[in-house]
Amino acid sequence: MFTEVAQPPAYTVISYIDLSFNRLRGAVPSPSFLSASYLDYSNNEFSSMLPSDFLTLYGTAPSINLANNQLGGTIPYAECDQFHYEEKGGEALRDLDLSGNNFSGQVPPYVLRGCNNALRVLNLRGNRLEGTWPQEMDGTCRLEAVDLHGNQIRGRLPRWLANCKELNGLDVGGNNFVDSFPSWLGNLPHLRVLILRSNQFYGPVKTVRKNHSRSAYFSSLQIIDLAENGFTGVLPPGLFYSLKTMAQASTVHKVREVTVIGEQGDTDIHQEPRTPVEVAMKHQYMRMLEDQQLDLVLIDLSNNRFSGSIPRMVGNLTALHVLNLSHNAFTGEIPAELGHLSQVESLDLSWNHLTGEIPQSMASLTALEWLNLSYNDLRGSIPSGTQFSTFPSSSHQGSAAIACAQWRIC
């Protein structure tokens, strides 16, 4: 494991530089090359601020990864006419990963679009960035994945994101956004991951807007996480009708687990830079990489103020692995159609106002590993079935009528 890097000879072109997962300290070294296609200094101990000319020096590398260091200060600003790509034999920046550092201040407009609007992947997760997200952007948007999770960015989501036709992942969780549900993103044909958790989004989740085809509205969505916001109102059944990818397991794209943060600690698998997204599953947090190896289909609407009944259309989402509707104000009975969720592994309906009996159809959920129906107003007996017999009584505690019927605890 290296702790320092000597200045290498001056090369005209180096295609691939990977010094990741060492213990390199101090300032990020200045380049001694004119062009590189891949630069990875991630998972080291580089500190201090990036030099003001950093993006000018390194800007001809299409992929830059400085994730998980101790870098601070503001992200340097650069003008595109400073780079002179043709003279240096380089290309415009496409992938930029500055996650897991201590950057502060606002995100420069350059970083959001790249030169010639070439930026595809932007990962600024886990910094201390603040201010608002610029509401205007000129030119064509080519962004495919954006991760701003865990900063202090405020204001509204920029409406120009609706023009990013190649966008397949957007994670703005853990910020201070104040906005209504972005139904205007529903026309993006490739959007698979939408994470808005832990912000101040508010109001109802609306279904199809004008200029949207009902069958195409969020049709590629694979992960939707709206937890810990201020959403209200009744869930529209049409939303679940539109989630075509969640209804057909064969259409699910693959994602690879990179980090699982749980009782066993962190396990990291180094991969070429892509944008991670964070999702809650079985009380663990997982960082995923798009287009890799692990299938996951997830809906997390927990810790909001949704009301009314749970739409029966949810039962059509047969590719679903995780469904979390806990800590809301849902009423009525648990839909028997939930028994159709043959792939579901984690189901949490706790802390609502659900009534009636647990549907016997749910006994057929043989993939179920985690169940929480506690603190509702359920009654009757527990369905007979292999999986239900393995769950502890805590999975439905707080429902006195169930305890009375099952164990004569009245």
Short mmCIF file of C-alpha atoms in Angstrom, two decimals:
data_model
loop_
_atom_site.label_atom_id
_atom_site.label_comp_id
_atom_site.label_asym_id
_atom_site.label_seq_id
_atom_site.Cartn_x
_atom_site.Cartn_y
_atom_site.Cartn_z
CA MET A 1 0.00 0.00 0.00
CA PHE A 2 1.55 3.30 -1.13
CA THR A 3 1.77 6.34 1.14
CA GLU A 4 3.32 8.79 -1.30
CA VAL A 5 3.80 9.14 -5.03
CA ALA A 6 6.98 10.41 -6.64
CA GLN A 7 6.73 12.69 -9.64
CA PRO A 8 6.87 10.34 -12.66
CA PRO A 9 8.66 11.13 -15.90
CA ALA A 10 6.81 13.41 -18.27
CA TYR A 11 4.82 11.29 -20.70
CA THR A 12 2.99 12.64 -23.68
CA VAL A 13 0.06 10.25 -23.30
CA ILE A 14 -0.97 7.89 -20.50
CA SER A 15 -4.24 6.10 -21.11
CA TYR A 16 -5.02 4.72 -17.65
CA ILE A 17 -3.86 5.88 -14.19
CA ASP A 18 -5.20 4.01 -11.14
CA LEU A 19 -3.72 4.81 -7.71
CA SER A 20 -6.89 4.00 -5.79
CA PHE A 21 -7.07 2.20 -2.42
CA ASN A 22 -3.74 3.35 -1.05
CA ARG A 23 -2.82 5.77 1.71
CA LEU A 24 -1.59 8.63 -0.40
CA ARG A 25 -1.59 11.92 1.51
CA GLY A 26 -1.21 15.61 0.94
CA ALA A 27 -2.27 17.45 -2.18
CA VAL A 28 -3.48 15.75 -5.33
CA PRO A 29 -0.35 15.60 -7.54
CA SER A 30 -0.14 17.73 -10.65
CA PRO A 31 -0.14 15.74 -13.88
CA SER A 32 3.09 15.01 -15.73
CA PHE A 33 1.22 13.88 -18.83
CA LEU A 34 -0.69 15.66 -21.52
CA SER A 35 -3.59 13.29 -21.88
CA ALA A 36 -5.25 10.41 -20.06
CA SER A 37 -8.55 8.66 -20.58
CA TYR A 38 -9.04 7.39 -17.02
CA LEU A 39 -7.74 8.91 -13.78
CA ASP A 40 -8.51 7.26 -10.43
CA TYR A 41 -7.13 8.68 -7.15
CA SER A 42 -10.08 7.43 -5.08
CA ASN A 43 -9.94 5.93 -1.57
CA ASN A 44 -6.77 7.62 -0.40
CA GLU A 45 -6.01 10.32 2.16
CA PHE A 46 -5.52 13.32 -0.11
CA SER A 47 -6.46 16.49 1.74
CA SER A 48 -6.46 20.27 1.40
CA MET A 49 -8.17 22.07 -1.45
CA LEU A 50 -7.96 21.29 -5.12
CA PRO A 51 -5.82 23.84 -6.96
CA SER A 52 -7.82 26.49 -8.79
CA ASP A 53 -6.49 25.20 -12.11
CA PHE A 54 -7.27 21.54 -11.33
CA LEU A 55 -9.92 21.11 -14.00
CA THR A 56 -7.70 22.91 -16.49
CA LEU A 57 -4.79 20.56 -15.75
CA TYR A 58 -6.84 17.38 -15.70
CA GLY A 59 -9.73 18.45 -17.88
CA THR A 60 -8.67 16.40 -20.89
CA ALA A 61 -9.28 13.13 -18.99
CA PRO A 62 -12.78 11.88 -19.85
CA SER A 63 -13.07 10.11 -16.47
CA ILE A 64 -11.88 11.55 -13.12
CA ASN A 65 -12.43 9.76 -9.80
CA LEU A 66 -11.35 11.44 -6.53
CA ALA A 67 -13.97 9.76 -4.34
CA ASN A 68 -13.43 9.01 -0.64
CA ASN A 69 -10.57 11.31 0.22
CA GLN A 70 -10.38 14.29 2.58
CA LEU A 71 -10.53 17.06 0.03
CA GLY A 72 -12.22 20.31 1.03
CA GLY A 73 -12.96 23.84 -0.03
CA THR A 74 -14.94 24.72 -3.10
CA ILE A 75 -15.00 22.81 -6.37
CA PRO A 76 -12.77 24.77 -8.77
CA TYR A 77 -14.45 26.71 -11.52
CA ALA A 78 -13.17 26.44 -15.07
CA GLU A 79 -14.04 27.88 -18.46
CA CYS A 80 -14.25 25.42 -21.31
CA ASP A 81 -12.06 27.52 -23.58
CA GLN A 82 -9.14 26.87 -21.20
CA PHE A 83 -8.84 23.19 -22.08
CA HIS A 84 -7.74 23.09 -25.74
CA TYR A 85 -8.61 19.41 -26.16
CA GLU A 86 -7.34 19.07 -29.69
CA GLU A 87 -3.91 20.43 -28.79
CA LYS A 88 -3.59 18.04 -25.84
CA GLY A 89 -5.06 15.05 -27.64
CA GLY A 90 -7.79 14.72 -25.02
CA GLU A 91 -11.56 14.58 -24.82
CA ALA A 92 -14.23 16.45 -22.90
CA LEU A 93 -14.93 15.29 -19.33
CA ARG A 94 -17.69 12.66 -19.25
CA ASP A 95 -17.50 11.01 -15.79
CA LEU A 96 -16.73 12.99 -12.61
CA ASP A 97 -16.76 11.42 -9.13
CA LEU A 98 -15.95 13.71 -6.18
CA SER A 99 -18.09 11.83 -3.65
CA GLY A 100 -17.13 11.20 -0.04
CA ASN A 101 -15.11 14.37 0.52
CA ASN A 102 -15.66 17.68 2.32
CA PHE A 103 -16.35 20.01 -0.58
CA SER A 104 -18.51 23.00 0.31
CA GLY A 105 -20.07 25.96 -1.45
CA GLN A 106 -22.20 25.82 -4.56
CA VAL A 107 -21.86 23.46 -7.47
CA PRO A 108 -20.29 25.39 -10.38
CA PRO A 109 -22.41 25.41 -13.56
CA TYR A 110 -19.51 23.83 -15.46
CA VAL A 111 -19.65 20.74 -13.26
CA LEU A 112 -23.34 20.25 -14.00
CA ARG A 113 -22.95 20.14 -17.74
CA GLY A 114 -19.29 19.69 -18.69
CA CYS A 115 -17.74 21.27 -21.73
CA ASN A 116 -19.85 20.96 -24.84
CA ASN A 117 -22.50 19.51 -22.51
CA ALA A 118 -20.49 16.27 -22.61
CA LEU A 119 -20.89 15.22 -18.96
CA ARG A 120 -22.63 11.84 -18.56
CA VAL A 121 -22.05 10.79 -14.94
CA LEU A 122 -21.83 13.16 -11.96
CA ASN A 123 -21.31 11.90 -8.41
CA LEU A 124 -21.06 14.50 -5.63
CA ARG A 125 -22.56 12.32 -2.89
CA GLY A 126 -21.55 12.86 0.72
CA ASN A 127 -20.06 16.34 0.71
CA ARG A 128 -21.17 19.62 2.28
CA LEU A 129 -22.35 21.36 -0.85
CA GLU A 130 -25.04 23.98 -0.39
CA GLY A 131 -26.92 26.65 -2.25
CA THR A 132 -29.44 26.00 -4.99
CA TRP A 133 -29.22 23.86 -8.08
CA PRO A 134 -29.01 26.18 -11.12
CA GLN A 135 -32.47 26.40 -12.67
CA GLU A 136 -31.27 27.01 -16.22
CA MET A 137 -28.85 25.14 -18.47
CA ASP A 138 -28.03 25.90 -22.07
CA GLY A 139 -27.57 23.31 -24.76
CA THR A 140 -28.36 19.62 -24.93
CA CYS A 141 -28.33 17.63 -21.69
CA ARG A 142 -26.45 14.33 -21.96
CA LEU A 143 -26.51 13.38 -18.28
CA GLU A 144 -27.15 9.70 -17.63
CA ALA A 145 -26.69 9.51 -13.84
CA VAL A 146 -26.62 12.19 -11.13
CA ASP A 147 -25.95 11.55 -7.43
CA LEU A 148 -26.10 14.51 -5.03
CA HIS A 149 -27.14 12.45 -2.00
CA GLY A 150 -26.13 13.70 1.44
CA ASN A 151 -25.39 17.38 0.89
CA GLN A 152 -27.19 20.58 1.92
CA ILE A 153 -28.54 21.68 -1.44
CA ARG A 154 -31.85 23.53 -1.21
CA GLY A 155 -34.57 24.95 -3.41
CA ARG A 156 -36.39 23.28 -6.29
CA LEU A 157 -35.32 20.57 -8.67
CA PRO A 158 -34.37 22.21 -11.98
CA ARG A 159 -37.00 21.64 -14.64
CA TRP A 160 -34.33 21.26 -17.32
CA LEU A 161 -33.80 17.71 -16.03
CA ALA A 162 -36.90 16.83 -18.05
CA ASN A 163 -34.78 17.42 -21.16
CA CYS A 164 -32.13 14.87 -20.11
CA LYS A 165 -33.51 12.10 -22.30
CA GLU A 166 -30.70 9.65 -21.43
CA LEU A 167 -31.06 10.05 -17.65
CA ASN A 168 -31.41 6.67 -15.93
CA GLY A 169 -30.51 7.50 -12.33
CA LEU A 170 -31.26 10.53 -10.12
CA ASP A 171 -30.47 10.55 -6.39
CA VAL A 172 -30.97 13.82 -4.48
CA GLY A 173 -31.74 12.20 -1.12
CA GLY A 174 -30.58 13.73 2.14
CA ASN A 175 -30.66 17.38 1.08
CA ASN A 176 -32.96 20.35 1.72
CA PHE A 177 -34.98 20.41 -1.48
CA VAL A 178 -38.43 21.96 -1.11
CA ASP A 179 -40.64 21.07 -4.05
CA SER A 180 -43.68 19.14 -5.20
CA PHE A 181 -43.50 15.66 -6.71
CA PRO A 182 -41.56 15.87 -10.03
CA SER A 183 -44.19 14.28 -12.24
CA TRP A 184 -42.53 16.14 -15.10
CA LEU A 185 -39.76 13.52 -14.98
CA GLY A 186 -42.27 10.86 -15.99
CA ASN A 187 -41.54 11.29 -19.68
CA LEU A 188 -37.90 10.21 -19.39
CA PRO A 189 -37.80 6.88 -21.23
CA HIS A 190 -34.74 5.42 -19.47
CA LEU A 191 -35.23 6.62 -15.88
CA ARG A 192 -34.77 3.54 -13.65
CA VAL A 193 -33.80 5.07 -10.30
CA LEU A 194 -35.50 8.03 -8.58
CA ILE A 195 -34.46 8.77 -4.99
CA LEU A 196 -35.92 11.83 -3.24
CA ARG A 197 -35.78 10.56 0.36
CA SER A 198 -35.04 12.81 3.37
CA ASN A 199 -35.91 16.18 1.89
CA GLN A 200 -38.90 18.51 2.19
CA PHE A 201 -40.94 17.45 -0.80
CA TYR A 202 -44.64 18.01 -0.24
CA GLY A 203 -48.13 17.58 -1.62
CA PRO A 204 -49.75 14.72 -3.54
CA VAL A 205 -48.03 12.32 -5.90
CA LYS A 206 -49.77 13.10 -9.15
CA THR A 207 -50.27 10.72 -12.00
CA VAL A 208 -50.16 11.32 -15.75
CA ARG A 209 -49.78 14.93 -16.85
CA LYS A 210 -50.73 16.25 -20.22
CA ASN A 211 -48.16 15.46 -22.91
CA HIS A 212 -47.53 12.10 -21.18
CA SER A 213 -48.74 8.77 -22.47
CA ARG A 214 -50.24 6.81 -19.59
CA SER A 215 -48.41 3.69 -20.69
CA ALA A 216 -45.05 5.52 -20.84
CA TYR A 217 -45.27 7.44 -17.54
CA PHE A 218 -42.29 6.31 -15.40
CA SER A 219 -42.47 3.06 -17.37
CA SER A 220 -38.78 2.15 -16.85
CA LEU A 221 -38.66 2.96 -13.14
CA GLN A 222 -37.05 0.22 -11.07
CA ILE A 223 -36.37 2.00 -7.78
CA ILE A 224 -38.51 4.81 -6.35
CA ASP A 225 -37.66 6.07 -2.87
CA LEU A 226 -39.76 8.97 -1.56
CA ALA A 227 -39.29 8.20 2.16
CA GLU A 228 -39.03 10.85 4.88
CA ASN A 229 -40.71 13.75 3.14
CA GLY A 230 -44.05 15.55 3.49
CA PHE A 231 -46.04 13.90 0.71
CA THR A 232 -49.78 13.78 1.36
CA GLY A 233 -53.02 12.55 -0.12
CA VAL A 234 -54.23 9.36 -1.73
CA LEU A 235 -51.91 7.31 -3.93
CA PRO A 236 -53.30 7.34 -7.48
CA PRO A 237 -53.83 3.81 -8.86
CA GLY A 238 -52.70 5.06 -12.27
CA LEU A 239 -49.16 5.52 -10.97
CA PHE A 240 -48.82 1.80 -10.30
CA TYR A 241 -50.41 0.96 -13.62
CA SER A 242 -47.60 2.89 -15.33
CA LEU A 243 -44.72 1.09 -13.61
CA LYS A 244 -44.28 -1.44 -16.41
CA THR A 245 -40.76 -2.55 -15.46
CA MET A 246 -41.91 -3.45 -11.94
CA ALA A 247 -44.65 -5.63 -13.38
CA GLN A 248 -42.40 -7.85 -15.50
CA ALA A 249 -39.35 -9.50 -13.97
CA SER A 250 -37.84 -10.13 -17.40
CA THR A 251 -37.56 -6.37 -18.04
CA VAL A 252 -35.63 -5.58 -14.86
CA HIS A 253 -32.18 -4.16 -15.49
CA LYS A 254 -29.33 -5.34 -13.34
CA VAL A 255 -27.47 -3.41 -10.66
CA ARG A 256 -24.52 -4.53 -8.56
CA GLU A 257 -24.26 -4.15 -4.83
CA VAL A 258 -21.16 -2.14 -3.94
CA THR A 259 -21.48 -1.44 -0.23
CA VAL A 260 -23.77 -2.96 2.37
CA ILE A 261 -23.83 -0.93 5.58
CA GLY A 262 -25.27 -3.03 8.34
CA GLU A 263 -24.31 -4.94 11.42
CA GLN A 264 -21.42 -6.61 9.62
CA GLY A 265 -19.72 -3.34 8.70
CA ASP A 266 -18.75 -2.13 5.26
CA THR A 267 -17.70 -4.27 2.34
CA ASP A 268 -16.35 -2.46 -0.70
CA ILE A 269 -15.94 -3.76 -4.22
CA HIS A 270 -13.94 -1.51 -6.50
CA GLN A 271 -15.47 -0.88 -9.89
CA GLU A 272 -15.03 1.55 -12.74
CA PRO A 273 -16.78 4.82 -11.82
CA ARG A 274 -20.54 4.75 -12.07
CA THR A 275 -23.13 6.57 -10.02
CA PRO A 276 -24.19 4.84 -6.78
CA VAL A 277 -27.69 5.08 -5.40
CA GLU A 278 -28.69 4.37 -1.83
CA VAL A 279 -31.78 2.37 -0.92
CA ALA A 280 -33.24 1.03 2.32
CA MET A 281 -33.77 -2.72 2.45
CA LYS A 282 -34.27 -4.83 5.57
CA HIS A 283 -32.99 -1.98 7.73
CA GLN A 284 -29.68 -1.84 5.88
CA TYR A 285 -28.43 0.67 3.38
CA MET A 286 -27.07 -0.56 0.10
CA ARG A 287 -25.09 1.34 -2.47
CA MET A 288 -25.81 0.08 -5.91
CA LEU A 289 -24.21 0.50 -9.29
CA GLU A 290 -26.38 0.66 -12.33
CA ASP A 291 -26.20 -1.84 -15.13
CA GLN A 292 -24.31 -4.52 -13.22
CA GLN A 293 -25.25 -7.79 -11.52
CA LEU A 294 -27.88 -7.50 -8.74
CA ASP A 295 -31.59 -7.29 -9.59
CA LEU A 296 -33.55 -4.98 -7.31
CA VAL A 297 -37.03 -3.51 -7.63
CA LEU A 298 -38.03 -1.26 -4.74
CA ILE A 299 -40.78 1.12 -3.63
CA ASP A 300 -40.21 3.05 -0.39
CA LEU A 301 -42.89 5.61 0.49
CA SER A 302 -42.40 5.40 4.26
CA ASN A 303 -42.52 8.28 6.73
CA ASN A 304 -44.85 10.55 4.80
CA ARG A 305 -48.51 11.48 5.29
CA PHE A 306 -50.16 9.38 2.60
CA SER A 307 -53.77 8.46 3.36
CA GLY A 308 -56.64 6.47 1.90
CA SER A 309 -56.46 2.83 0.94
CA ILE A 310 -53.47 0.97 -0.49
CA PRO A 311 -54.18 0.70 -4.24
CA ARG A 312 -54.96 -2.83 -5.39
CA MET A 313 -52.84 -2.13 -8.48
CA VAL A 314 -49.74 -2.63 -6.29
CA GLY A 315 -50.42 -6.34 -6.59
CA ASN A 316 -49.63 -6.16 -10.31
CA LEU A 317 -45.98 -5.28 -9.62
CA THR A 318 -44.88 -8.90 -9.56
CA ALA A 319 -41.17 -8.08 -9.98
CA LEU A 320 -41.14 -6.08 -6.73
CA HIS A 321 -38.57 -7.10 -4.10
CA VAL A 322 -39.07 -4.39 -1.46
CA LEU A 323 -42.28 -2.56 -0.52
CA ASN A 324 -42.22 -0.12 2.39
CA LEU A 325 -45.38 1.89 3.11
CA SER A 326 -44.79 2.24 6.85
CA HIS A 327 -45.39 5.33 9.00
CA ASN A 328 -48.20 6.84 6.96
CA ALA A 329 -51.96 7.14 7.48
CA PHE A 330 -53.25 4.39 5.18
CA THR A 331 -56.69 3.05 6.06
CA GLY A 332 -58.88 0.16 4.97
CA GLU A 333 -57.93 -3.47 4.54
CA ILE A 334 -54.68 -4.93 3.24
CA PRO A 335 -55.40 -5.71 -0.42
CA ALA A 336 -55.58 -9.43 -1.13
CA GLU A 337 -53.73 -8.64 -4.36
CA LEU A 338 -50.50 -8.27 -2.37
CA GLY A 339 -50.45 -12.05 -2.40
CA HIS A 340 -49.46 -11.81 -6.08
CA LEU A 341 -46.07 -10.27 -5.22
CA SER A 342 -44.22 -13.53 -5.72
CA GLN A 343 -40.75 -11.92 -5.67
CA VAL A 344 -41.19 -9.67 -2.63
CA GLU A 345 -38.56 -10.21 0.07
CA SER A 346 -39.27 -7.27 2.37
CA LEU A 347 -42.77 -5.95 3.17
CA ASP A 348 -43.40 -3.21 5.73
CA LEU A 349 -46.91 -1.83 6.29
CA SER A 350 -46.40 -0.92 9.96
CA TRP A 351 -47.62 2.21 11.74
CA ASN A 352 -50.71 2.90 9.66
CA HIS A 353 -54.44 2.55 10.37
CA LEU A 354 -55.09 -0.65 8.46
CA THR A 355 -58.06 -2.75 9.53
CA GLY A 356 -59.51 -6.19 8.86
CA GLU A 357 -57.71 -9.49 8.62
CA ILE A 358 -54.37 -10.34 7.06
CA PRO A 359 -55.29 -11.81 3.66
CA GLN A 360 -54.80 -15.56 3.43
CA SER A 361 -53.35 -14.95 -0.06
CA MET A 362 -50.22 -13.54 1.59
CA ALA A 363 -49.34 -17.03 2.81
CA SER A 364 -48.13 -17.72 -0.74
CA LEU A 365 -45.33 -15.15 -0.46
CA THR A 366 -42.60 -17.78 -0.26
CA ALA A 367 -39.76 -15.33 -1.01
CA LEU A 368 -40.67 -13.13 1.97
CA GLU A 369 -37.83 -12.73 4.49
CA TRP A 370 -38.88 -9.57 6.34
CA LEU A 371 -42.44 -8.69 7.37
CA ASN A 372 -43.71 -5.87 9.57
CA LEU A 373 -47.44 -5.29 10.00
CA SER A 374 -47.19 -3.93 13.54
CA TYR A 375 -49.15 -1.03 15.00
CA ASN A 376 -52.24 -1.22 12.85
CA ASP A 377 -55.80 -2.19 13.79
CA LEU A 378 -55.70 -5.69 12.31
CA ARG A 379 -57.71 -8.60 13.69
CA GLY A 380 -58.16 -12.31 13.18
CA SER A 381 -55.63 -15.09 12.87
CA ILE A 382 -52.23 -15.20 11.22
CA PRO A 383 -52.43 -16.85 7.77
CA SER A 384 -51.22 -20.41 7.75
CA GLY A 385 -48.17 -20.82 5.54
CA THR A 386 -44.50 -21.65 5.59
CA GLN A 387 -43.18 -18.09 5.70
CA PHE A 388 -45.64 -16.66 8.24
CA SER A 389 -44.75 -19.36 10.76
CA THR A 390 -41.15 -18.11 10.77
CA PHE A 391 -41.90 -14.48 11.66
CA PRO A 392 -41.75 -13.36 15.30
CA SER A 393 -44.78 -11.93 17.07
CA SER A 394 -43.13 -8.50 16.86
CA SER A 395 -43.97 -8.46 13.14
CA HIS A 396 -47.59 -7.74 14.06
CA GLN A 397 -47.34 -6.34 17.59
CA GLY A 398 -49.61 -3.45 18.47
CA SER A 399 -52.65 -5.20 16.97
CA ALA A 400 -54.48 -6.39 20.07
CA ALA A 401 -57.17 -8.24 18.11
CA ILE A 402 -54.55 -10.49 16.46
CA ALA A 403 -52.93 -11.28 19.81
CA CYS A 404 -56.34 -12.17 21.22
CA ALA A 405 -57.25 -14.46 18.32
CA GLN A 406 -53.85 -16.11 18.01
CA TRP A 407 -52.67 -16.52 21.59
CA ARG A 408 -55.79 -15.66 23.63
CA ILE A 409 -53.95 -12.62 24.98
CA CYS A 410 -56.99 -10.37 25.48
#
